[in-house]
Structures are given as C-alpha cells and as structure tokens.
mmCIF file of C-alpha atoms in Angstrom:
data_model
loop_
_atom_site.group_PDB
_atom_site.id
_atom_site.type_symbol
_atom_site.label_atom_id
_atom_site.label_comp_id
_atom_site.label_asym_id
_atom_site.label_seq_id
_atom_site.Cartn_x
_atom_site.Cartn_y
_atom_site.Cartn_z
ATOM 1 C CA UNK A 970 0.044 0.079 -0.061
ATOM 2 C CA UNK A 971 2.891 2.341 0.853
ATOM 3 C CA UNK A 972 4.448 1.770 -2.513
ATOM 4 C CA UNK A 973 1.400 2.242 -4.419
ATOM 5 C CA UNK A 974 0.579 5.616 -2.476
ATOM 6 C CA UNK A 975 4.032 6.896 -2.847
ATOM 7 C CA UNK A 976 4.395 6.169 -6.594
ATOM 8 C CA UNK A 977 0.715 7.592 -7.192
ATOM 9 C CA UNK A 978 1.713 11.004 -5.444
ATOM 10 C CA UNK A 979 5.077 11.202 -7.304
ATOM 11 C CA UNK A 980 3.713 10.252 -10.651
ATOM 12 C CA UNK A 981 0.738 12.624 -10.406
ATOM 13 C CA UNK A 982 2.996 15.548 -9.385
ATOM 14 C CA UNK A 983 5.360 14.758 -12.428
ATOM 15 C CA UNK A 984 2.382 14.459 -14.655
ATOM 16 C CA UNK A 985 1.043 17.868 -13.544
ATOM 17 C CA UNK A 986 4.218 19.639 -13.843
ATOM 18 C CA UNK A 987 4.503 18.509 -17.538
ATOM 19 C CA UNK A 988 0.645 18.776 -18.402
ATOM 20 C CA UNK A 989 0.074 22.146 -17.113
ATOM 21 C CA UNK A 990 2.319 24.308 -19.201
ATOM 22 C CA UNK A 991 1.501 22.376 -22.316
ATOM 23 C CA UNK A 992 -2.312 22.005 -22.311
ATOM 24 C CA UNK A 993 -3.300 25.422 -23.604
ATOM 25 C CA UNK A 994 -0.990 25.046 -26.764
ATOM 26 C CA UNK A 995 -1.615 21.472 -27.597
ATOM 27 C CA UNK A 996 -3.694 19.195 -25.576
ATOM 28 C CA UNK A 997 -2.603 15.954 -27.353
ATOM 29 C CA UNK A 998 1.073 16.634 -26.899
ATOM 30 C CA UNK A 999 0.299 17.582 -23.182
ATOM 31 C CA UNK A 1000 -1.732 14.398 -22.682
ATOM 32 C CA UNK A 1001 1.132 12.301 -24.360
ATOM 33 C CA UNK A 1002 4.095 14.079 -22.599
ATOM 34 C CA UNK A 1003 2.625 14.074 -19.229
ATOM 35 C CA UNK A 1004 1.389 10.517 -19.502
ATOM 36 C CA UNK A 1005 4.855 9.227 -20.447
ATOM 37 C CA UNK A 1006 6.551 10.973 -17.539
ATOM 38 C CA UNK A 1007 3.853 9.840 -15.163
ATOM 39 C CA UNK A 1008 3.748 6.297 -16.095
ATOM 40 C CA UNK A 1009 7.566 6.028 -16.135
ATOM 41 C CA UNK A 1010 7.857 7.701 -12.630
ATOM 42 C CA UNK A 1011 4.826 5.563 -11.230
ATOM 43 C CA UNK A 1012 6.203 2.120 -12.590
ATOM 44 C CA UNK A 1013 9.893 2.953 -11.428
ATOM 45 C CA UNK A 1014 8.863 4.192 -7.852
ATOM 46 C CA UNK A 1015 6.229 1.489 -7.398
ATOM 47 C CA UNK A 1016 8.254 -1.456 -8.529
ATOM 48 C CA UNK A 1017 11.450 -0.005 -6.539
ATOM 49 C CA UNK A 1018 9.465 0.401 -3.323
ATOM 50 C CA UNK A 1019 7.272 -2.755 -3.385
ATOM 51 C CA UNK A 1020 9.777 -5.229 -4.864
ATOM 52 C CA UNK A 1021 13.304 -3.656 -5.022
ATOM 53 C CA UNK A 1022 13.490 -4.828 -8.559
ATOM 54 C CA UNK A 1023 12.814 -3.087 -11.790
ATOM 55 C CA UNK A 1024 12.724 -6.294 -13.855
ATOM 56 C CA UNK A 1025 9.092 -5.758 -14.736
ATOM 57 C CA UNK A 1026 9.522 -2.196 -15.740
ATOM 58 C CA UNK A 1027 9.408 -2.675 -19.679
ATOM 59 C CA UNK A 1028 6.290 -4.647 -19.302
ATOM 60 C CA UNK A 1029 4.689 -2.057 -16.984
ATOM 61 C CA UNK A 1030 5.597 0.826 -19.153
ATOM 62 C CA UNK A 1031 4.501 -0.958 -22.453
ATOM 63 C CA UNK A 1032 1.121 -1.690 -20.925
ATOM 64 C CA UNK A 1033 0.350 1.729 -19.764
ATOM 65 C CA UNK A 1034 1.670 3.281 -23.028
ATOM 66 C CA UNK A 1035 -0.831 1.341 -24.999
ATOM 67 C CA UNK A 1036 -3.563 2.847 -22.918
ATOM 68 C CA UNK A 1037 -2.201 6.444 -23.416
ATOM 69 C CA UNK A 1038 -2.026 5.681 -27.002
ATOM 70 C CA UNK A 1039 -5.574 4.601 -27.287
ATOM 71 C CA UNK A 1040 -6.779 7.664 -25.262
ATOM 72 C CA UNK A 1041 -4.870 10.246 -27.480
ATOM 73 C CA UNK A 1042 -7.607 10.341 -30.375
ATOM 74 C CA UNK A 1043 -10.354 10.869 -27.904
ATOM 75 C CA UNK A 1044 -8.321 13.835 -26.379
ATOM 76 C CA UNK A 1045 -7.994 15.283 -29.839
ATOM 77 C CA UNK A 1046 -11.609 14.831 -30.563
ATOM 78 C CA UNK A 1047 -12.667 16.603 -27.239
ATOM 79 C CA UNK A 1048 -10.329 19.511 -28.116
ATOM 80 C CA UNK A 1049 -11.749 19.835 -31.639
ATOM 81 C CA UNK A 1050 -15.453 19.437 -30.146
ATOM 82 C CA UNK A 1051 -14.749 22.323 -27.667
ATOM 83 C CA UNK A 1052 -13.270 24.577 -30.335
ATOM 84 C CA UNK A 1053 -16.441 24.090 -32.569
ATOM 85 C CA UNK A 1054 -18.574 25.222 -29.628
ATOM 86 C CA UNK A 1055 -16.380 28.233 -28.955
ATOM 87 C CA UNK A 1056 -15.128 26.784 -25.679
ATOM 88 C CA UNK A 1057 -11.469 27.857 -24.774
ATOM 89 C CA UNK A 1058 -9.068 25.879 -22.618
ATOM 90 C CA UNK A 1059 -8.872 26.956 -18.942
#
C-alpha cells in the first residue's frame, strides 16, 4: 500500500508539472508528454519500493503506454469539439 501511494503521489505530481504548461498550446502533446513522464515515474517508484527490483519495468511501461495511445484520439476529438462550440481551454 505504501509503494502504491508513494508512486501515485510522485507520478501525479510529475504528470501535473508537465501537463499544465503544455495543455493550452497542444492538448494531445500535453496528454502524451505528461502521461509518458507519469507512467515511467509511477512504474519505477512502485516497482522499486514494493519489490526492490525493476525487472518488470519494460512490461509495465509498455502496458500503460498502450492505454495512453488509445486515449489520444479521444483527447484530440474533445479539443476539436470544444473549439467548434467556442469553448476555450482553461
């Protein structure tokens, strides 16, 4: 539980630090970049704290990366839909 909580806190912080400055200019790039940073930080810290071994890191990163890549078209669609409605990014 400690490993999960610590990894979550660190990865979400890293994610936010990358996402926030990019999201107004390019949402898809912001989602991609922040997700990549967050998933690597999460995996490294969780595996390191919980198991003391990073042997499963490639599989963890690859599995999470697939989910990010599947979500990118949806993020792009949302940004275009907002633009059509005249909704500006916050």
